[in-house]
Amino acid sequence: MKILVTGGAGYIGSITVERLIKAGAEVVVLDNLFQGHRDAVHPDATFVQGDLADRALVEKLMADHKPDGIMHFASYTLVGESMERPFLYLRDNITNGLNLIESAVKQGVRGFILSSTANLFDEPEQIPIAETERIVPGSPYGESKFILERYLYWMDRLYDMRYTCLRYFNACGATEERGEDHDPETHLIPLVLQVALGQREKITIFGDDYDTPDGTCIRDYIHVVDLAEAHILAMRALLDGGHSRKYNLGNGRGFSVKEVVETARAVTGHPIPAEIGPRRPGDPATLIASSETINHDLGWRPIYPDLRTIIEMAWNWHQANPQGYEK
Ligand code: UDP
């Protein structure tokens, strides 16, 4: 199969490319390198530097390469940033995604995977969160993904383009060669590991008065390789003639901020000083997704659900690449 991966130089995209190539796929990566890293792109992938806002480039890319399927990762992805810069999300994420969807339809692409978000479920009535939960986007970021999900619904109905949306929370972990390198870094696990590397003095825990066993927020940390495999399984199912689907993906259980810090102390052998700070606005106490449906339909389940393994793999990558990628 020939797959176009947008955002294939980013964290989850680049590791999905690595796994696609390992699985024997031919891969074309489109990335503008605003947030991605050229060095993260697997050497066997064809790399095109460009922006989804450039419709002529997207059309040419599609016509030149004629992919069987598209995996769409390229996106602004931060919930908090989207509350402060809504237009970046409500305009750029949406119009860029629409440019891609339109040329995918024109090209007759057979499978489209949208890397979506579990930030669609801001007021879940039940945890773990199932696909039947009411959609209430939690931010302009979540809204932008929801609108793309809706566009895909119409493309299926009008043009028979099959798609799968994958919604998940906290991607984490690494492979031997690829890991997490954001600038600025805002995510808990890489921040904690930066303390262990001596690059930060301490970690601030955003609130310890939540209604959880240890008072800190519980999140669904899901290994990036497990996410990559879910994208590949979903693509295969579409290319084999499967119907359009929306799946939530989760680790199966959640971990608290304190558990993450304690596990990182055990893995790194560093004391990782932590202080309790105020709550971060918009943080719910517990977020865990249910993967029952994708497990039932496609047989997907996480290979790396254990927090210690996740942090060990991330730590190995951070130790080998203390400054992240070179470029
Ligand atoms: N968190 C924290 N200190 C930090 C960064 C994050 O306590 O410096 C907490 C945050 O409040 C949340 C969890 O860690 O409960 C995961 O946050 P992250 O930003 O990694 O991902 P999010 O859950 O926002 O997608």
mmCIF file of C-alpha atoms in Angstrom, residues 21-304:
data_model
loop_
_atom_site.group_PDB
_atom_site.id
_atom_site.type_symbol
_atom_site.label_atom_id
_atom_site.label_comp_id
_atom_site.label_asym_id
_atom_site.label_seq_id
_atom_site.Cartn_x
_atom_site.Cartn_y
_atom_site.Cartn_z
ATOM 1 C CA ILE A 21 7.797 1.181 6.451
ATOM 2 C CA LYS A 22 8.527 -1.741 8.731
ATOM 3 C CA ALA A 23 5.219 -3.236 7.580
ATOM 4 C CA GLY A 24 6.324 -2.909 3.935
ATOM 5 C CA ALA A 25 4.302 0.160 2.918
ATOM 6 C CA GLU A 26 5.463 2.818 0.499
ATOM 7 C CA VAL A 27 5.267 6.173 2.286
ATOM 8 C CA VAL A 28 5.154 9.796 1.180
ATOM 9 C CA VAL A 29 5.467 12.397 3.930
ATOM 10 C CA LEU A 30 4.141 15.930 3.646
ATOM 11 C CA ASP A 31 5.230 18.263 6.428
ATOM 12 C CA ASN A 32 5.877 22.011 6.644
ATOM 13 C CA LEU A 33 8.457 21.471 9.424
ATOM 14 C CA PHE A 34 6.920 24.213 11.577
ATOM 15 C CA GLN A 35 6.774 21.752 14.435
ATOM 16 C CA GLY A 36 8.157 18.597 12.843
ATOM 17 C CA HIS A 37 11.797 17.626 12.361
ATOM 18 C CA ARG A 38 13.412 16.612 9.077
ATOM 19 C CA ASP A 39 15.571 14.123 10.988
ATOM 20 C CA ALA A 40 12.482 12.388 12.318
ATOM 21 C CA VAL A 41 11.420 11.330 8.830
ATOM 22 C CA HIS A 42 12.379 7.751 8.046
ATOM 23 C CA PRO A 43 15.054 7.698 5.298
ATOM 24 C CA ASP A 44 13.010 5.288 3.177
ATOM 25 C CA ALA A 45 10.041 7.657 3.008
ATOM 26 C CA THR A 46 9.702 10.207 0.208
ATOM 27 C CA PHE A 47 9.747 13.597 1.917
ATOM 28 C CA VAL A 48 7.973 16.666 0.576
ATOM 29 C CA GLN A 49 8.298 19.898 2.514
ATOM 30 C CA GLY A 50 5.151 21.891 2.045
ATOM 31 C CA ASP A 51 2.031 23.258 3.562
ATOM 32 C CA LEU A 52 -1.523 22.011 3.313
ATOM 33 C CA ALA A 53 -2.599 25.635 2.876
ATOM 34 C CA ASP A 54 -0.972 25.447 -0.577
ATOM 35 C CA ARG A 55 -3.778 23.841 -2.559
ATOM 36 C CA ALA A 56 -1.819 23.651 -5.805
ATOM 37 C CA LEU A 57 0.968 21.778 -4.032
ATOM 38 C CA VAL A 58 -1.468 19.362 -2.399
ATOM 39 C CA GLU A 59 -3.192 18.631 -5.727
ATOM 40 C CA LYS A 60 0.141 18.087 -7.463
ATOM 41 C CA LEU A 61 1.382 15.841 -4.681
ATOM 42 C CA MET A 62 -1.755 13.748 -4.909
ATOM 43 C CA ALA A 63 -1.584 13.522 -8.695
ATOM 44 C CA ASP A 64 2.148 12.684 -8.674
ATOM 45 C CA HIS A 65 1.966 9.996 -6.012
ATOM 46 C CA LYS A 66 -1.606 8.668 -6.237
ATOM 47 C CA PRO A 67 -1.696 7.251 -2.698
ATOM 48 C CA ASP A 68 -4.095 4.429 -1.815
ATOM 49 C CA GLY A 69 -4.642 6.003 1.546
ATOM 50 C CA ILE A 70 -3.979 9.127 3.596
ATOM 51 C CA MET A 71 -3.151 9.449 7.274
ATOM 52 C CA HIS A 72 -3.729 13.013 8.401
ATOM 53 C CA PHE A 73 -1.677 14.055 11.441
ATOM 54 C CA ALA A 74 -0.588 17.567 10.401
ATOM 55 C CA SER A 75 -2.260 19.918 12.848
ATOM 56 C CA TYR A 76 -1.867 22.367 15.644
ATOM 57 C CA THR A 77 -2.495 20.113 18.622
ATOM 58 C CA LEU A 78 -2.479 21.982 21.929
ATOM 59 C CA VAL A 79 -5.737 22.376 23.833
ATOM 60 C CA GLY A 80 -4.432 25.276 25.945
ATOM 61 C CA GLU A 81 -2.926 27.153 22.998
ATOM 62 C CA SER A 82 -6.201 26.799 21.099
ATOM 63 C CA MET A 83 -8.019 28.659 23.880
ATOM 64 C CA GLU A 84 -5.608 31.564 23.450
ATOM 65 C CA ARG A 85 -5.208 31.457 19.659
ATOM 66 C CA PRO A 86 -8.557 30.086 18.463
ATOM 67 C CA PHE A 87 -8.186 31.218 14.844
ATOM 68 C CA LEU A 88 -5.080 29.167 14.333
ATOM 69 C CA TYR A 89 -7.207 26.152 15.095
ATOM 70 C CA LEU A 90 -10.635 27.164 13.792
ATOM 71 C CA ARG A 91 -9.159 28.476 10.534
ATOM 72 C CA ASP A 92 -5.844 26.757 9.794
ATOM 73 C CA ASN A 93 -6.588 23.270 11.107
ATOM 74 C CA ILE A 94 -9.939 23.269 9.366
ATOM 75 C CA THR A 95 -9.064 24.811 6.000
ATOM 76 C CA ASN A 96 -5.837 22.825 5.724
ATOM 77 C CA GLY A 97 -7.718 19.620 6.485
ATOM 78 C CA LEU A 98 -10.399 20.530 3.984
ATOM 79 C CA ASN A 99 -7.825 21.170 1.242
ATOM 80 C CA LEU A 100 -6.472 17.686 1.848
ATOM 81 C CA ILE A 101 -9.916 16.073 1.973
ATOM 82 C CA GLU A 102 -10.967 17.777 -1.248
ATOM 83 C CA SER A 103 -7.949 16.581 -3.195
ATOM 84 C CA ALA A 104 -8.302 13.116 -1.655
ATOM 85 C CA VAL A 105 -11.822 12.939 -3.041
ATOM 86 C CA LYS A 106 -10.696 14.214 -6.462
ATOM 87 C CA GLN A 107 -7.940 11.633 -6.544
ATOM 88 C CA GLY A 108 -10.273 8.802 -5.521
ATOM 89 C CA VAL A 109 -8.279 7.925 -2.393
ATOM 90 C CA ARG A 110 -9.686 4.709 -0.903
ATOM 91 C CA GLY A 111 -8.992 5.249 2.764
ATOM 92 C CA PHE A 112 -8.590 8.358 4.914
ATOM 93 C CA ILE A 113 -7.501 8.152 8.541
ATOM 94 C CA LEU A 114 -8.031 11.259 10.626
ATOM 95 C CA SER A 115 -5.864 11.402 13.700
ATOM 96 C CA SER A 116 -8.526 13.026 15.863
ATOM 97 C CA THR A 117 -8.733 13.668 19.588
ATOM 98 C CA ALA A 118 -10.588 12.577 22.693
ATOM 99 C CA ASN A 119 -10.939 16.303 23.447
ATOM 100 C CA LEU A 120 -14.290 15.814 21.664
ATOM 101 C CA PHE A 121 -15.653 14.616 25.006
ATOM 102 C CA ASP A 122 -15.501 17.475 27.451
ATOM 103 C CA GLU A 123 -18.424 16.402 29.611
ATOM 104 C CA PRO A 124 -18.346 12.619 29.648
ATOM 105 C CA GLU A 125 -21.126 10.976 31.579
ATOM 106 C CA GLN A 126 -19.240 7.694 31.763
ATOM 107 C CA ILE A 127 -15.569 6.844 32.170
ATOM 108 C CA PRO A 128 -14.021 5.060 30.250
ATOM 109 C CA ILE A 129 -15.370 7.189 27.405
ATOM 110 C CA ALA A 130 -17.094 5.197 24.664
ATOM 111 C CA GLU A 131 -17.926 6.298 21.109
ATOM 112 C CA THR A 132 -21.573 6.663 22.136
ATOM 113 C CA GLU A 133 -20.696 9.504 24.512
ATOM 114 C CA ARG A 134 -22.151 12.889 23.558
ATOM 115 C CA ILE A 135 -19.707 15.048 21.600
ATOM 116 C CA VAL A 136 -18.910 18.303 23.374
ATOM 117 C CA PRO A 137 -15.598 19.663 22.049
ATOM 118 C CA GLY A 138 -13.487 20.904 24.927
ATOM 119 C CA SER A 139 -11.636 23.621 23.019
ATOM 120 C CA PRO A 140 -11.213 25.184 19.568
ATOM 121 C CA TYR A 141 -8.698 22.377 18.986
ATOM 122 C CA GLY A 142 -11.325 19.710 19.697
ATOM 123 C CA GLU A 143 -13.836 21.643 17.610
ATOM 124 C CA SER A 144 -11.457 21.746 14.642
ATOM 125 C CA LYS A 145 -11.112 17.959 14.709
ATOM 126 C CA PHE A 146 -14.848 17.517 15.121
ATOM 127 C CA ILE A 147 -15.524 19.656 12.050
ATOM 128 C CA LEU A 148 -13.069 17.555 10.028
ATOM 129 C CA GLU A 149 -14.858 14.422 11.248
ATOM 130 C CA ARG A 150 -18.101 15.948 9.948
ATOM 131 C CA TYR A 151 -16.544 16.816 6.572
ATOM 132 C CA LEU A 152 -15.418 13.215 6.249
ATOM 133 C CA TYR A 153 -18.932 12.042 6.996
ATOM 134 C CA TRP A 154 -20.164 14.008 3.960
ATOM 135 C CA MET A 155 -17.363 12.783 1.731
ATOM 136 C CA ASP A 156 -18.347 9.221 2.539
ATOM 137 C CA ARG A 157 -22.020 9.941 1.925
ATOM 138 C CA LEU A 158 -21.535 11.907 -1.279
ATOM 139 C CA TYR A 159 -18.416 10.352 -2.805
ATOM 140 C CA ASP A 160 -18.035 7.017 -1.072
ATOM 141 C CA MET A 161 -14.643 7.962 0.407
ATOM 142 C CA ARG A 162 -14.112 5.686 3.397
ATOM 143 C CA TYR A 163 -12.566 7.116 6.532
ATOM 144 C CA THR A 164 -11.719 6.265 10.108
ATOM 145 C CA CYS A 165 -11.389 8.779 12.927
ATOM 146 C CA LEU A 166 -9.164 7.803 15.843
ATOM 147 C CA ARG A 167 -9.690 9.722 19.082
ATOM 148 C CA TYR A 168 -7.176 9.458 21.889
ATOM 149 C CA PHE A 169 -5.657 11.399 24.770
ATOM 150 C CA ASN A 170 -2.016 11.448 25.880
ATOM 151 C CA ALA A 171 0.432 10.030 23.360
ATOM 152 C CA CYS A 172 3.734 9.095 25.022
ATOM 153 C CA GLY A 173 6.748 6.807 24.809
ATOM 154 C CA ALA A 174 9.257 6.439 21.992
ATOM 155 C CA THR A 175 10.974 3.962 19.715
ATOM 156 C CA GLU A 176 14.729 3.517 19.636
ATOM 157 C CA GLU A 177 15.067 6.074 16.892
ATOM 158 C CA ARG A 178 12.185 8.484 17.347
ATOM 159 C CA GLY A 179 10.670 10.320 20.281
ATOM 160 C CA GLU A 180 8.952 13.410 21.545
ATOM 161 C CA ASP A 181 10.543 16.793 20.837
ATOM 162 C CA HIS A 182 8.235 19.814 21.088
ATOM 163 C CA ASP A 183 9.297 23.418 21.409
ATOM 164 C CA PRO A 184 8.104 24.614 23.817
ATOM 165 C CA GLU A 185 7.450 21.357 25.647
ATOM 166 C CA THR A 186 4.194 21.304 27.594
ATOM 167 C CA HIS A 187 3.571 17.581 28.096
ATOM 168 C CA LEU A 188 4.044 15.928 31.441
ATOM 169 C CA ILE A 189 6.287 12.944 30.643
ATOM 170 C CA PRO A 190 8.925 14.793 28.560
ATOM 171 C CA LEU A 191 8.944 17.631 31.130
ATOM 172 C CA VAL A 192 9.565 15.171 33.953
ATOM 173 C CA LEU A 193 12.352 13.555 31.945
ATOM 174 C CA GLN A 194 13.904 16.967 31.294
ATOM 175 C CA VAL A 195 14.163 17.355 35.075
ATOM 176 C CA ALA A 196 15.909 13.974 35.236
ATOM 177 C CA LEU A 197 18.325 15.151 32.524
ATOM 178 C CA GLY A 198 19.159 18.238 34.601
ATOM 179 C CA GLN A 199 17.572 20.600 32.071
ATOM 180 C CA ARG A 200 14.855 21.775 34.468
ATOM 181 C CA GLU A 201 15.010 22.219 38.195
ATOM 182 C CA LYS A 202 11.660 20.693 39.094
ATOM 183 C CA ILE A 203 8.237 19.719 37.895
ATOM 184 C CA THR A 204 5.139 21.604 38.984
ATOM 185 C CA ILE A 205 2.131 19.396 39.618
ATOM 186 C CA PHE A 206 -0.957 21.296 38.513
ATOM 187 C CA GLY A 207 -3.201 20.739 41.528
ATOM 188 C CA ASP A 208 -3.473 17.943 44.117
ATOM 189 C CA ASP A 209 -7.019 18.595 45.275
ATOM 190 C CA TYR A 210 -8.891 16.750 42.528
ATOM 191 C CA ASP A 211 -11.435 14.049 43.275
ATOM 192 C CA THR A 212 -9.017 11.177 42.560
ATOM 193 C CA PRO A 213 -7.278 8.703 44.922
ATOM 194 C CA ASP A 214 -4.091 10.794 45.264
ATOM 195 C CA GLY A 215 -5.661 14.158 44.418
ATOM 196 C CA THR A 216 -3.811 14.618 41.090
ATOM 197 C CA CYS A 217 -5.345 14.337 37.616
ATOM 198 C CA ILE A 218 -5.674 10.933 35.985
ATOM 199 C CA ARG A 219 -4.933 10.705 32.266
ATOM 200 C CA ASP A 220 -4.898 8.035 29.599
ATOM 201 C CA TYR A 221 -1.248 7.709 28.564
ATOM 202 C CA ILE A 222 -1.053 5.690 25.386
ATOM 203 C CA HIS A 223 2.154 4.489 23.788
ATOM 204 C CA VAL A 224 2.908 6.119 20.456
ATOM 205 C CA VAL A 225 3.691 2.731 18.876
ATOM 206 C CA ASP A 226 0.269 1.470 19.928
ATOM 207 C CA LEU A 227 -1.238 4.543 18.282
ATOM 208 C CA ALA A 228 0.788 3.955 15.133
ATOM 209 C CA GLU A 229 -0.402 0.347 14.976
ATOM 210 C CA ALA A 230 -4.016 1.439 15.394
ATOM 211 C CA HIS A 231 -3.642 3.813 12.426
ATOM 212 C CA ILE A 232 -2.155 1.021 10.306
ATOM 213 C CA LEU A 233 -4.819 -1.519 11.287
ATOM 214 C CA ALA A 234 -7.557 0.999 10.552
ATOM 215 C CA MET A 235 -6.032 1.776 7.152
ATOM 216 C CA ARG A 236 -5.774 -1.892 6.233
ATOM 217 C CA ALA A 237 -9.402 -2.403 7.191
ATOM 218 C CA LEU A 238 -10.479 0.456 4.900
ATOM 219 C CA LEU A 239 -8.331 -0.716 1.990
ATOM 220 C CA ASP A 240 -9.807 -4.198 2.444
ATOM 221 C CA GLY A 241 -13.247 -2.693 1.852
ATOM 222 C CA GLY A 242 -14.273 -1.841 5.410
ATOM 223 C CA HIS A 243 -16.823 0.827 6.240
ATOM 224 C CA SER A 244 -16.139 4.225 7.732
ATOM 225 C CA ARG A 245 -15.669 4.152 11.491
ATOM 226 C CA LYS A 246 -14.950 6.287 14.519
ATOM 227 C CA TYR A 247 -12.929 4.696 17.290
ATOM 228 C CA ASN A 248 -11.766 5.835 20.703
ATOM 229 C CA LEU A 249 -8.349 4.548 21.711
ATOM 230 C CA GLY A 250 -7.122 4.184 25.252
ATOM 231 C CA ASN A 251 -4.538 2.441 27.334
ATOM 232 C CA GLY A 252 -7.134 0.537 29.348
ATOM 233 C CA ARG A 253 -6.388 2.392 32.546
ATOM 234 C CA GLY A 254 -5.319 5.825 33.628
ATOM 235 C CA PHE A 255 -2.357 7.076 35.663
ATOM 236 C CA SER A 256 -2.191 10.060 37.981
ATOM 237 C CA VAL A 257 0.369 12.853 37.709
ATOM 238 C CA LYS A 258 1.957 11.625 40.955
ATOM 239 C CA GLU A 259 2.201 8.080 39.551
ATOM 240 C CA VAL A 260 3.967 9.446 36.475
ATOM 241 C CA VAL A 261 6.464 11.384 38.608
ATOM 242 C CA GLU A 262 7.094 8.434 40.936
ATOM 243 C CA THR A 263 7.553 6.000 38.059
ATOM 244 C CA ALA A 264 9.963 8.420 36.376
ATOM 245 C CA ARG A 265 11.948 8.613 39.643
ATOM 246 C CA ALA A 266 12.190 4.822 39.728
ATOM 247 C CA VAL A 267 13.182 4.544 36.048
ATOM 248 C CA THR A 268 15.737 7.365 35.969
ATOM 249 C CA GLY A 269 17.140 7.076 39.495
ATOM 250 C CA HIS A 270 16.855 10.879 39.720
ATOM 251 C CA PRO A 271 14.960 12.457 42.663
ATOM 252 C CA ILE A 272 12.891 14.674 40.263
ATOM 253 C CA PRO A 273 11.853 17.413 42.697
ATOM 254 C CA ALA A 274 8.155 18.207 42.426
ATOM 255 C CA GLU A 275 6.110 21.053 43.831
ATOM 256 C CA ILE A 276 2.358 21.454 43.960
ATOM 257 C CA GLY A 277 1.070 24.410 41.961
ATOM 258 C CA PRO A 278 -2.403 25.699 41.169
ATOM 259 C CA ARG A 279 -4.772 23.774 38.912
ATOM 260 C CA ARG A 280 -4.374 24.338 35.178
ATOM 261 C CA PRO A 281 -7.585 25.871 33.805
ATOM 262 C CA GLY A 282 -9.746 23.412 31.883
ATOM 263 C CA ASP A 283 -8.192 20.223 33.342
ATOM 264 C CA PRO A 284 -10.861 17.644 34.258
ATOM 265 C CA ALA A 285 -10.015 15.236 37.103
ATOM 266 C CA THR A 286 -10.071 11.995 35.104
ATOM 267 C CA LEU A 287 -9.939 11.236 31.381
ATOM 268 C CA ILE A 288 -9.825 7.655 30.147
ATOM 269 C CA ALA A 289 -10.998 6.383 26.761
ATOM 270 C CA SER A 290 -12.552 2.989 26.125
ATOM 271 C CA SER A 291 -11.074 0.942 23.271
ATOM 272 C CA GLU A 292 -13.690 -1.779 23.389
ATOM 273 C CA THR A 293 -15.059 -1.054 19.922
ATOM 274 C CA ILE A 294 -11.732 -1.065 18.065
ATOM 275 C CA ASN A 295 -10.731 -4.135 20.029
ATOM 276 C CA HIS A 296 -13.921 -5.854 18.967
ATOM 277 C CA ASP A 297 -13.794 -4.748 15.305
ATOM 278 C CA LEU A 298 -10.075 -4.817 14.513
ATOM 279 C CA GLY A 299 -8.537 -6.750 17.387
ATOM 280 C CA TRP A 300 -6.484 -3.722 18.488
ATOM 281 C CA ARG A 301 -5.174 -3.608 22.012
ATOM 282 C CA PRO A 302 -2.177 -1.805 23.455
ATOM 283 C CA ILE A 303 1.106 -3.732 23.395
ATOM 284 C CA TYR A 304 2.686 -1.288 25.886
#
